[in-house]
PDB file of C-alpha atoms in Angstrom:
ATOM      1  CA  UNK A   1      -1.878  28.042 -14.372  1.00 44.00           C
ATOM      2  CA  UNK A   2       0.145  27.679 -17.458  1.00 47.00           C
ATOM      3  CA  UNK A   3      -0.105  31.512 -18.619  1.00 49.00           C
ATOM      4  CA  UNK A   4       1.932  34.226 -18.246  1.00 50.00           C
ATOM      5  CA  UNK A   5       1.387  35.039 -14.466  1.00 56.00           C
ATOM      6  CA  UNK A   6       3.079  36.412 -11.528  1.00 62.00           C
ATOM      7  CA  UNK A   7       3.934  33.733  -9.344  1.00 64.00           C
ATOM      8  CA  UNK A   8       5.150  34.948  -5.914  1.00 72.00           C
ATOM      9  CA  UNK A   9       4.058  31.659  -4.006  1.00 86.00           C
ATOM     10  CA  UNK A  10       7.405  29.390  -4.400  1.00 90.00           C
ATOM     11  CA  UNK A  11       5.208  26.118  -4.371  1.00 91.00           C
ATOM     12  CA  UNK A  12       3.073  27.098  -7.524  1.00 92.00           C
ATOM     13  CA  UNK A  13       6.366  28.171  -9.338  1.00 92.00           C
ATOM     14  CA  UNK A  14       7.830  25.005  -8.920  1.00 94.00           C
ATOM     15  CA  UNK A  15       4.195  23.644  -9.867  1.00 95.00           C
ATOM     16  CA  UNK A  16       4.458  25.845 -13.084  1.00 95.00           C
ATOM     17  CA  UNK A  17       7.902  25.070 -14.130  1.00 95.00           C
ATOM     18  CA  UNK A  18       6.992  20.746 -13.920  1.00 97.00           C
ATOM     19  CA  UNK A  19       4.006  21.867 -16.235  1.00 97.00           C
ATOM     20  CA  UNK A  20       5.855  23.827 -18.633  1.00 97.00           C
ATOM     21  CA  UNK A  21       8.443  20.914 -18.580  1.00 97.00           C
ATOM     22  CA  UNK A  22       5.955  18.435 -19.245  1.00 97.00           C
ATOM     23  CA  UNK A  23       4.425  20.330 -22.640  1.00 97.00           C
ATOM     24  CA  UNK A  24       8.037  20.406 -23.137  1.00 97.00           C
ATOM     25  CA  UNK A  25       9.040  16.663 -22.867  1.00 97.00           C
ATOM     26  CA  UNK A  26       4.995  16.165 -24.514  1.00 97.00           C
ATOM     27  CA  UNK A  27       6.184  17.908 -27.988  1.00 96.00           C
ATOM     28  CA  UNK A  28       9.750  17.591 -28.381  1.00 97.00           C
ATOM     29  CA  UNK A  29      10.824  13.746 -26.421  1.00 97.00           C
ATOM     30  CA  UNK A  30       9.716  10.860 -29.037  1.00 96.00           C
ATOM     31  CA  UNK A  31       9.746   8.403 -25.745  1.00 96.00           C
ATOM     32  CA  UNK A  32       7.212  10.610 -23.797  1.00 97.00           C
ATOM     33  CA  UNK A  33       5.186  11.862 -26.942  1.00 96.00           C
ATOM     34  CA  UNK A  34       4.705   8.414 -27.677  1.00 97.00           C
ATOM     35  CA  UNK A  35       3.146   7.424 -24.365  1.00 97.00           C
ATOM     36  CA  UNK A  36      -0.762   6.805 -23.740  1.00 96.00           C
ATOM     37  CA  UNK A  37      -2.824   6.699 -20.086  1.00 96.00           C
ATOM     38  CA  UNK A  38      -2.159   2.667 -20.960  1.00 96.00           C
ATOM     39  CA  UNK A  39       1.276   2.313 -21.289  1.00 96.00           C
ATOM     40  CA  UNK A  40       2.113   4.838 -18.215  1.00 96.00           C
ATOM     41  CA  UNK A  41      -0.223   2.936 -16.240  1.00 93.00           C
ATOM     42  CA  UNK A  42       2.572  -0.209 -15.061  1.00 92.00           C
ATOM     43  CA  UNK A  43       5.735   2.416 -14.525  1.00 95.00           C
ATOM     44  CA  UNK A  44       3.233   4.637 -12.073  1.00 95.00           C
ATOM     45  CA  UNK A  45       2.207   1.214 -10.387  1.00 92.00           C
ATOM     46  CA  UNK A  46       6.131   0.673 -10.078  1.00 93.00           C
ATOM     47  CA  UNK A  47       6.709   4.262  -8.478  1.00 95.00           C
ATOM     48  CA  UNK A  48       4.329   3.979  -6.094  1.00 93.00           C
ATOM     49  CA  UNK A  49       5.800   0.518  -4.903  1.00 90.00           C
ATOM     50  CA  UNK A  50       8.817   2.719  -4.592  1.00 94.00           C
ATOM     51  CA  UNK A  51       7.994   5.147  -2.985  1.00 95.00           C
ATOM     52  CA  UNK A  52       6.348   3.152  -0.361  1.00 89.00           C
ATOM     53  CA  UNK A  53       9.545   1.311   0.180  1.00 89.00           C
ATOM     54  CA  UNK A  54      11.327   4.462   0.846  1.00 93.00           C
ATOM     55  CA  UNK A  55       8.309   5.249   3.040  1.00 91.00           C
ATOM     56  CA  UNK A  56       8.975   1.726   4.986  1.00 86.00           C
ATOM     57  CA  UNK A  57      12.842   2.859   5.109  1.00 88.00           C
ATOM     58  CA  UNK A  58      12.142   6.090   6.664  1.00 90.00           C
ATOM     59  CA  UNK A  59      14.387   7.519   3.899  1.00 95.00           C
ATOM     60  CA  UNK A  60      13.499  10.726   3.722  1.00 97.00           C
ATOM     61  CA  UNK A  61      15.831  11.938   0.700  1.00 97.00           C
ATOM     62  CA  UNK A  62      14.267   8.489  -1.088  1.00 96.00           C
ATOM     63  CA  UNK A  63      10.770  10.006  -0.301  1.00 97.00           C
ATOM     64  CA  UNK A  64      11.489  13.375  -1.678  1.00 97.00           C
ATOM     65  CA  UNK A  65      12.870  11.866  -4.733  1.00 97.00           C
ATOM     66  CA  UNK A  66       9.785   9.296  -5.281  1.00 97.00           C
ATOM     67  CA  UNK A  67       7.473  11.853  -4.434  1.00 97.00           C
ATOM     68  CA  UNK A  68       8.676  13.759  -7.652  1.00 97.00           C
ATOM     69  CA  UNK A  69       8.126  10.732  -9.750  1.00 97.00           C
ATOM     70  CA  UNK A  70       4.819   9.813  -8.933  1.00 97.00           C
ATOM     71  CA  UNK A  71       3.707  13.662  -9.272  1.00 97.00           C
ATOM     72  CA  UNK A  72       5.124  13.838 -12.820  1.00 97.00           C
ATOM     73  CA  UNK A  73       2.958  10.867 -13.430  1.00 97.00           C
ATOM     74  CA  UNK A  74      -0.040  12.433 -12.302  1.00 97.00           C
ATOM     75  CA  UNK A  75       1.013  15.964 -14.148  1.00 98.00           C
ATOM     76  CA  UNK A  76       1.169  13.499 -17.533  1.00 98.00           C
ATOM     77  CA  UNK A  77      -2.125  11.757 -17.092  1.00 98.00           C
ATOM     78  CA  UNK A  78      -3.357  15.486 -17.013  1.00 97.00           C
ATOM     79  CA  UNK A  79      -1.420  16.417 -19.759  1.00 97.00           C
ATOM     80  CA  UNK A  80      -2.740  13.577 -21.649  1.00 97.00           C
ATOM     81  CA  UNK A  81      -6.086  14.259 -20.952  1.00 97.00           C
ATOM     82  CA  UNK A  82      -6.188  17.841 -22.298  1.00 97.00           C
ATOM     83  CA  UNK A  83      -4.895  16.810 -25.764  1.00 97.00           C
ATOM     84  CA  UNK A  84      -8.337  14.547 -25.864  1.00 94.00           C
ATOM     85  CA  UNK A  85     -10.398  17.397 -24.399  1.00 96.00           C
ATOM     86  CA  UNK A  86     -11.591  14.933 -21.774  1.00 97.00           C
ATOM     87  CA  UNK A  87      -9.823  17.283 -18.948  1.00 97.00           C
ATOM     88  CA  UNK A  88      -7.160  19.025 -17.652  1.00 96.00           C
ATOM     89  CA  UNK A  89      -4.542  19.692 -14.358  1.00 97.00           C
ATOM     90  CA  UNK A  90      -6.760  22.767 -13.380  1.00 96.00           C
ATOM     91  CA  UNK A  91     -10.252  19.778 -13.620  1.00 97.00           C
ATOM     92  CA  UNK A  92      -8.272  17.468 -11.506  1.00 97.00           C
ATOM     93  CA  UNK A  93      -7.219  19.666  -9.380  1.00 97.00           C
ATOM     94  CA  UNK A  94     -10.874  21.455  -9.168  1.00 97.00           C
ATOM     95  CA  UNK A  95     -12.107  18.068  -8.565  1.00 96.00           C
ATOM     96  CA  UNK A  96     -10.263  17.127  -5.477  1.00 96.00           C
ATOM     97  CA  UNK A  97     -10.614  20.297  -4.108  1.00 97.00           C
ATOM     98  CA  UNK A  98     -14.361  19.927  -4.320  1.00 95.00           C
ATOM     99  CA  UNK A  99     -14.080  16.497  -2.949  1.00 93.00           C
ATOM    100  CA  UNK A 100     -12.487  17.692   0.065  1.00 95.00           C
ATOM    101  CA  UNK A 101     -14.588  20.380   0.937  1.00 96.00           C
ATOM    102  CA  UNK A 102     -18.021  18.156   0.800  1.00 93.00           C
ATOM    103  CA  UNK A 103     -16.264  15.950   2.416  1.00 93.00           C
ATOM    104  CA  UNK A 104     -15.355  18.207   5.805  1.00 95.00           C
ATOM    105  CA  UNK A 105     -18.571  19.400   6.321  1.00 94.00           C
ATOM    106  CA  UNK A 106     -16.535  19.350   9.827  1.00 94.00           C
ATOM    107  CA  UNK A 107     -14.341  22.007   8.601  1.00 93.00           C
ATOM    108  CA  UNK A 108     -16.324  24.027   6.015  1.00 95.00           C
ATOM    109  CA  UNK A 109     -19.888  23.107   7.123  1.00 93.00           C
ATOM    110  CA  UNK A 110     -21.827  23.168  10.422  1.00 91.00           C
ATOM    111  CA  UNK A 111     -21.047  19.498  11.423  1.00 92.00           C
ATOM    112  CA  UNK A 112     -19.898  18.572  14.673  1.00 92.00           C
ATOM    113  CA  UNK A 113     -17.304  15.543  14.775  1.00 90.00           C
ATOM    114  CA  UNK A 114     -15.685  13.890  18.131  1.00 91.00           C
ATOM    115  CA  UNK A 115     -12.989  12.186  16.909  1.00 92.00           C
ATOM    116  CA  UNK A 116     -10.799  10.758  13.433  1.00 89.00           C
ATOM    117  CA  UNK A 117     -12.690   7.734  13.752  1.00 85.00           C
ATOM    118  CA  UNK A 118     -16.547   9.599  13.010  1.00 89.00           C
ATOM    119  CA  UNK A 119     -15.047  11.735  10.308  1.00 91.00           C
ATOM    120  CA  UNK A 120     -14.041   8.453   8.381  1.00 86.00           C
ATOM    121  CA  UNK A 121     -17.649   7.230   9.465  1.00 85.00           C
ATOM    122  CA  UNK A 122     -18.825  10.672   7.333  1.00 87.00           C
ATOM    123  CA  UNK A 123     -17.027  10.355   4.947  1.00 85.00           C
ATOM    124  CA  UNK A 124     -18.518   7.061   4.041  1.00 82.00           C
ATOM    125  CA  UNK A 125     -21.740   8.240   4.652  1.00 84.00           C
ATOM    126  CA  UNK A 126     -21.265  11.226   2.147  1.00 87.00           C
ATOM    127  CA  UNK A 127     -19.746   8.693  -0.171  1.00 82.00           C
ATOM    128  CA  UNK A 128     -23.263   7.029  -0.399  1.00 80.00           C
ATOM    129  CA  UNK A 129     -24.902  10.276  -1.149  1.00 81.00           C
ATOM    130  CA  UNK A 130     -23.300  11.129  -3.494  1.00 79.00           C
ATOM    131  CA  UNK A 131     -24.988  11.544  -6.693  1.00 63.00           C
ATOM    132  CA  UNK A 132     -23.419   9.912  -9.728  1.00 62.00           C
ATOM    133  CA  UNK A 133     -24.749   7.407 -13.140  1.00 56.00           C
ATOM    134  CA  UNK A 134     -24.546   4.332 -10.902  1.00 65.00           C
ATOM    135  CA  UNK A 135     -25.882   3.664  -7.185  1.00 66.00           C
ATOM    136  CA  UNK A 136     -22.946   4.045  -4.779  1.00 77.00           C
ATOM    137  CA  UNK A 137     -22.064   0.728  -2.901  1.00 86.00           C
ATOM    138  CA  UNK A 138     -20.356   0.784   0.305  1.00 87.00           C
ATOM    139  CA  UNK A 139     -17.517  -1.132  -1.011  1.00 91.00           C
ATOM    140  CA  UNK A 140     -17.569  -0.824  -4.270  1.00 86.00           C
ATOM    141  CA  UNK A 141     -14.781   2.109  -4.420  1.00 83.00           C
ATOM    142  CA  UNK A 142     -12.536  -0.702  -3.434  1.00 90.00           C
ATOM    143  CA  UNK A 143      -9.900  -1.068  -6.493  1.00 89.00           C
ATOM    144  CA  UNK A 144     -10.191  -4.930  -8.184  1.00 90.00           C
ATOM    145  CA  UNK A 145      -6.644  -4.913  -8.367  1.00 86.00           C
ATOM    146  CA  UNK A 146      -5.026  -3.792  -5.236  1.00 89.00           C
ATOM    147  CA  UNK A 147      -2.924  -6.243  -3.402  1.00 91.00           C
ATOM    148  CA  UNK A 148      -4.967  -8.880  -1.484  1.00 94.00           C
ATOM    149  CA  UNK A 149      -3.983  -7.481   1.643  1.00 95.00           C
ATOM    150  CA  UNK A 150      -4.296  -3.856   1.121  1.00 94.00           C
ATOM    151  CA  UNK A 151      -7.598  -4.779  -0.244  1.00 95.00           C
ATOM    152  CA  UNK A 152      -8.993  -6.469   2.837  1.00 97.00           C
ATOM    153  CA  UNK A 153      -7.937  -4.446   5.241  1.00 96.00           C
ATOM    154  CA  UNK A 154      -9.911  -1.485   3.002  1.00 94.00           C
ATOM    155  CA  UNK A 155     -12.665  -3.646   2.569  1.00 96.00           C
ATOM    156  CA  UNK A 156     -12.869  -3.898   6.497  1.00 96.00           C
ATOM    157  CA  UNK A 157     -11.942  -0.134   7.085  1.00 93.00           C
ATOM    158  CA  UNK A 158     -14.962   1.068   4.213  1.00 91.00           C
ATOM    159  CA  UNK A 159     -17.526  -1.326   6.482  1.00 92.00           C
ATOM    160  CA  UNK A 160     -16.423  -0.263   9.481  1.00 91.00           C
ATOM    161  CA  UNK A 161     -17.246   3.233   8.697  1.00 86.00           C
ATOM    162  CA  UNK A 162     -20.718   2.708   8.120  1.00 85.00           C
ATOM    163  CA  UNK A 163     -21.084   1.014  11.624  1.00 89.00           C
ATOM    164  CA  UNK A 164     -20.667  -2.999  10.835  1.00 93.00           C
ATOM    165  CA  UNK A 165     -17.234  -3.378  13.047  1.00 94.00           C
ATOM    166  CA  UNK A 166     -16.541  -5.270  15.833  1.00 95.00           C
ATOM    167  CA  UNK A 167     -17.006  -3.870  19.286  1.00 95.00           C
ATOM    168  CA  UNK A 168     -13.698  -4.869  20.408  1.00 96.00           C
ATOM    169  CA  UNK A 169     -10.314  -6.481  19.888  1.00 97.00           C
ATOM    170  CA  UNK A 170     -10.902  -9.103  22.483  1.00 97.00           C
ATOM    171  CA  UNK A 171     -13.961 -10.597  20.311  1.00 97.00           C
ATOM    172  CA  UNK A 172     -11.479  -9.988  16.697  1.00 97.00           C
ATOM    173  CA  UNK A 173      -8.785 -11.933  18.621  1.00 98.00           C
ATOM    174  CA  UNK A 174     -11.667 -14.913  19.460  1.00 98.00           C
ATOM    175  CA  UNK A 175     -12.910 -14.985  15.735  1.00 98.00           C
ATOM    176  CA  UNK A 176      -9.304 -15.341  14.473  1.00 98.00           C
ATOM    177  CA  UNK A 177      -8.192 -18.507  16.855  1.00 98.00           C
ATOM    178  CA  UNK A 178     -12.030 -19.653  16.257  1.00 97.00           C
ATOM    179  CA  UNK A 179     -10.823 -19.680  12.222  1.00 98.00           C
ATOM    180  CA  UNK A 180      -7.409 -20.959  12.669  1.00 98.00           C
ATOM    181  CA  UNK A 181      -9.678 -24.141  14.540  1.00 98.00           C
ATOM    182  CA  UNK A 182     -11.843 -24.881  11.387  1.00 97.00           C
ATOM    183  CA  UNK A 183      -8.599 -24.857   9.354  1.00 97.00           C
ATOM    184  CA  UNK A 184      -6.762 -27.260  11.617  1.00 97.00           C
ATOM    185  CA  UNK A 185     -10.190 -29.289  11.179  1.00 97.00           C
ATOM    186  CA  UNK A 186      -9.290 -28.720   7.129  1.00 97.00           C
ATOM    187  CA  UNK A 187      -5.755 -29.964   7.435  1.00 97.00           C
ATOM    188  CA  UNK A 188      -6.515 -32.690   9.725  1.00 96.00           C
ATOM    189  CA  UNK A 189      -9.184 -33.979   7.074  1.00 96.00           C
ATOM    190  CA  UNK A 190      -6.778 -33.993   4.015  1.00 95.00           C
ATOM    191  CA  UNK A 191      -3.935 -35.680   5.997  1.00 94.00           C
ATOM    192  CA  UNK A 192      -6.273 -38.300   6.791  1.00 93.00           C
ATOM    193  CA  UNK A 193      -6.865 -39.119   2.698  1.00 92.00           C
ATOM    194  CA  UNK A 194      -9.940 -36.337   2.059  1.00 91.00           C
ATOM    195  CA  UNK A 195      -9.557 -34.333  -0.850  1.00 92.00           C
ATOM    196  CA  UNK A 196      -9.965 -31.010   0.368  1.00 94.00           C
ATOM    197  CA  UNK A 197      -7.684 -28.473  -0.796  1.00 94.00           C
ATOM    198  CA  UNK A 198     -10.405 -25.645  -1.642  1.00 95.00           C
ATOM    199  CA  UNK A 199     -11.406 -26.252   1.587  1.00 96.00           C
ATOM    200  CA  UNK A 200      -7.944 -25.634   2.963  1.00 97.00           C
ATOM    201  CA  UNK A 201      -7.501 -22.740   0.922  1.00 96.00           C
ATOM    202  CA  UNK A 202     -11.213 -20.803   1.668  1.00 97.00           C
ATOM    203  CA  UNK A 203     -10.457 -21.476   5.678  1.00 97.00           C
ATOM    204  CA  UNK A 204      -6.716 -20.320   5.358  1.00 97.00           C
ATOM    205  CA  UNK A 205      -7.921 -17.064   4.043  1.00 97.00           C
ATOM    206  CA  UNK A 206     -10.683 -16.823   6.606  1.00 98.00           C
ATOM    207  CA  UNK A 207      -7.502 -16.597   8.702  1.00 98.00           C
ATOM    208  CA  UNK A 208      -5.735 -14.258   7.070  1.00 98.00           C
ATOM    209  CA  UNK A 209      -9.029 -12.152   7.093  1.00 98.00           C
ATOM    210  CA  UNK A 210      -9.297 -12.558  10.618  1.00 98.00           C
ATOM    211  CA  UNK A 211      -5.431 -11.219  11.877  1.00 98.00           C
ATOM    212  CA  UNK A 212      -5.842  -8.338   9.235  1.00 98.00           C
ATOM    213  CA  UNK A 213      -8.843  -7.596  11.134  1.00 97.00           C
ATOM    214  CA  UNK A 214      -6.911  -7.757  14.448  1.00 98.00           C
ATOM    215  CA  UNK A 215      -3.973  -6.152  13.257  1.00 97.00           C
ATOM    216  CA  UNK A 216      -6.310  -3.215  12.303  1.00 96.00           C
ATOM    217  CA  UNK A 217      -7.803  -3.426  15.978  1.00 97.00           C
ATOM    218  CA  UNK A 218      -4.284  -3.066  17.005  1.00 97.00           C
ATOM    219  CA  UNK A 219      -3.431  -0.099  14.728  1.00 95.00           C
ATOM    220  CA  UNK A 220      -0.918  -1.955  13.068  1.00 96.00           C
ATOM    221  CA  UNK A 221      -0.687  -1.963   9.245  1.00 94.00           C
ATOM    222  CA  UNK A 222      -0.618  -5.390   7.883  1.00 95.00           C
ATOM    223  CA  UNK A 223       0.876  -4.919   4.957  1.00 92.00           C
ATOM    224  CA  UNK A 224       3.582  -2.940   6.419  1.00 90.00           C
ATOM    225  CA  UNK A 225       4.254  -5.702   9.280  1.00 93.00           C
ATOM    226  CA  UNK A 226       4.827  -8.220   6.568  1.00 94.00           C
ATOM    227  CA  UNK A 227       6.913  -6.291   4.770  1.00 90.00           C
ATOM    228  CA  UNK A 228       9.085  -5.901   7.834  1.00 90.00           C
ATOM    229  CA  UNK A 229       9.015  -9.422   8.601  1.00 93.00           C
ATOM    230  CA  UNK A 230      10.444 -10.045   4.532  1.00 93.00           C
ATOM    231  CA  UNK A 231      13.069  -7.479   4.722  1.00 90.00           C
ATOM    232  CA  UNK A 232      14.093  -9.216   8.047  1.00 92.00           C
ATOM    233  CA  UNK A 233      13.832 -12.612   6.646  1.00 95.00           C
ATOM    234  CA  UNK A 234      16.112 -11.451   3.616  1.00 94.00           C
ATOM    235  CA  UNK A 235      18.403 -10.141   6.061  1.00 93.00           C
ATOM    236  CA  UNK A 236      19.048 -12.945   7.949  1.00 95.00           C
ATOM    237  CA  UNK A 237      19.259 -15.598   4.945  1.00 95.00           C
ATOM    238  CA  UNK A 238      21.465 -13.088   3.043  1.00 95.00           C
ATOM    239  CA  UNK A 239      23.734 -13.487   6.372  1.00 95.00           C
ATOM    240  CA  UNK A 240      23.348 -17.552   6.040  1.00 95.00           C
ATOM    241  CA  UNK A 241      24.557 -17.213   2.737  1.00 94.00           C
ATOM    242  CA  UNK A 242      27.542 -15.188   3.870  1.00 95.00           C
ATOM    243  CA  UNK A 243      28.783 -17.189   6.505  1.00 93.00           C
ATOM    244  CA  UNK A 244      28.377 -20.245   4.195  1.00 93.00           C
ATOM    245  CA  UNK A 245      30.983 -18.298   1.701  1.00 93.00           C
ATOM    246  CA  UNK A 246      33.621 -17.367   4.290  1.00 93.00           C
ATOM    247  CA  UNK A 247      33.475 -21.008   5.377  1.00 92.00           C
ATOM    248  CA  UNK A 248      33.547 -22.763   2.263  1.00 93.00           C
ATOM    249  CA  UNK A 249      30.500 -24.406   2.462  1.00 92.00           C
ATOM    250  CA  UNK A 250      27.473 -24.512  -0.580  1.00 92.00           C
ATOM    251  CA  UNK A 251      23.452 -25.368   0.101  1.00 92.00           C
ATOM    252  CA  UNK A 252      24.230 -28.756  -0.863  1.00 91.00           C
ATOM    253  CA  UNK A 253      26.623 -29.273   1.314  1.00 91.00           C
ATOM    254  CA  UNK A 254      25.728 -27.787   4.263  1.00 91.00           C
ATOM    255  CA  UNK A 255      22.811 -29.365   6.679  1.00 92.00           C
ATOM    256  CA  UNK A 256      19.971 -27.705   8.232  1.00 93.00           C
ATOM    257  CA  UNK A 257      21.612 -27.326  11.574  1.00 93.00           C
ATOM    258  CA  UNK A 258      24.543 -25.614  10.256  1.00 92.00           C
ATOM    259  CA  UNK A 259      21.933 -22.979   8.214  1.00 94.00           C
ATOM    260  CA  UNK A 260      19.877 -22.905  11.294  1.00 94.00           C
ATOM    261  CA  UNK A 261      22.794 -21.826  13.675  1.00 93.00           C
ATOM    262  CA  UNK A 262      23.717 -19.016  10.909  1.00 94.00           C
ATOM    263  CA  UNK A 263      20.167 -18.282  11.845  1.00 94.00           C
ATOM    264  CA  UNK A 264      20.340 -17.568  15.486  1.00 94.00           C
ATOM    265  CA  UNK A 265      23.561 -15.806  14.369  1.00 93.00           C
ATOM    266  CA  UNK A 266      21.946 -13.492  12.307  1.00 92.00           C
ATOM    267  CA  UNK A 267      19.492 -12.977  14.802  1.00 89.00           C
ATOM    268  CA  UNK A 268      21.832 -11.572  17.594  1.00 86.00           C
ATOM    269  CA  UNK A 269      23.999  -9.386  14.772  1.00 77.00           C
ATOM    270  CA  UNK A 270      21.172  -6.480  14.882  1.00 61.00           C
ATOM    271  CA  UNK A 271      23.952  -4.091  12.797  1.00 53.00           C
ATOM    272  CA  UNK A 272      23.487  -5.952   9.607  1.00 50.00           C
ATOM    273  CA  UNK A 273      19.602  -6.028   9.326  1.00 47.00           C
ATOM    274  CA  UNK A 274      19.780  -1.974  10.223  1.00 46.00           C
ATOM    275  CA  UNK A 275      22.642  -1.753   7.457  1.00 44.00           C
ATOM    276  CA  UNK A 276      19.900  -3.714   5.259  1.00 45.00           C
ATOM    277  CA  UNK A 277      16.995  -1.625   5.607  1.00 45.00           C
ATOM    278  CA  UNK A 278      18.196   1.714   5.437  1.00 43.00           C
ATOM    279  CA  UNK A 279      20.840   0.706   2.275  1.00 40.00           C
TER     280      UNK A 279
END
């Protein structure tokens, strides 16, 4: 890839020039020389947040721009891995490509699939199969340290493709007011003088289990909807504060019915949460 080749195909070009770029910055920068698989691991965690607020923003300039960041990450992990010898863009590469293939035997083997919903089932099921130095666990491709959220719902996604789901989002929607009962039972215990708190805290996330589960049922992304609901809730208070300003008035002088009729201000001015989101 790196050689002296004719490239006619505009995409591997481009792909050619970030490499050469990269051996480049590798030899010649002292930042990116110094760097190690360790210390690039935090800034790729931080592009990735990025671009999925762009993402969230439908900011498609944003996108193109973040997009470009995380793949010179993923061009440097390479890089870094063929000074060791342990591999290089062409193995990773390779590798997904291989991946993807066993993967579809729906599009480069003789199986027949219905809908998206049995190829993730396969997929799963190939996942088992797979041969490797450990015994494959339905959930144990699940990172450790994704977000609690994104976790669960993938934890509930990887079971449901190897058939443990729920048969429909009436009974999810039963099971989550069912777990929101046994926490009110919780609550109700430790306002009467019962020391309960893990309690509290094991039945709140039964909860939270529970909607992501419905939310899921619902094709809604949970992480996304509560990232809505913050933007919108920054929106809004950012408007309080405003208004406070132009009025004179600080937090500690103002009372909770003046903030609260900011509030239903903010509610009705739909221009400034648009401005907001997309700024």
């Amino acid at each position: 890839m790196q050689g002296d080749i004719n490239i006619k195909d505009e995409r591997l070009r481009a792909f050619k020039r970030l490499l050469d770029i990269m051996d480049d910055l590798r030899e010649k920068c002292p930042w990116d020389r110094k760097q190690t698989l360790e210390s690039l691991r935090h800034l790729t965690i931080e592009e990735v947040y990025e671009l999925s607020d762009a993402i969230l923003d439908k900011d498609m300039e944003e996108i193109k721009k973040e997009l470009g960041d995380v793949m010179l990450h993923l061009v440097f992990y390479a890089k870094i891995g063929s000074e060791t010898n342990n591999f290089a863009i062409d193995d990773v590469l390779n590798s997904i490509c291989e991946k993807l293939i066993v993967r579809h035997p729906h599009i480069y083997g003789d199986v027949d699939v219905n809908d998206a919903d049995e190829v993730a089932r396969n997929w799963e099921l190939i996942k088992l199969k797979e041969k490797g130095d450990k015994p494959k666990r339905v959930l144990g491709g699940v990172p450790k340290s994704l977000p609690a959220i994104v976790k669960a719902l993938r934890i509930q996604e990887k079971s449901a493709g190897v058939g443990f789901e729920w048969d429909n989002k009436e009974d999810v929607w039963k099971k989550v007011q069912e777990e929101i009962q046994e926490l009110e039972v919780e609550v109700k215990a430790n306002d009467q003088g019962e020391d309960n708190l893990d309690k509290i805290e094991d039945e709140f996330g039964d909860v939270m289990f529970s909607m992501i589960n419905y939310a899921r049922f619902l094709k809604v992304n949970p992480s996304d909807a509560l990232e809505r609901t913050n933007k919108k809730f920054i929106s809004r208070f950012n408007y309080i504060e405003d208004k406070m300003k132009e009025d004179g008035l600080s937090f500690d002088e103002a009372s909770l019915e003046q903030m609260d009729k900011y509030w239903e201000e903010s509610k009705k001015n739909k221009k400034s949460f648009f401005f907001f989101v997309t700024s």
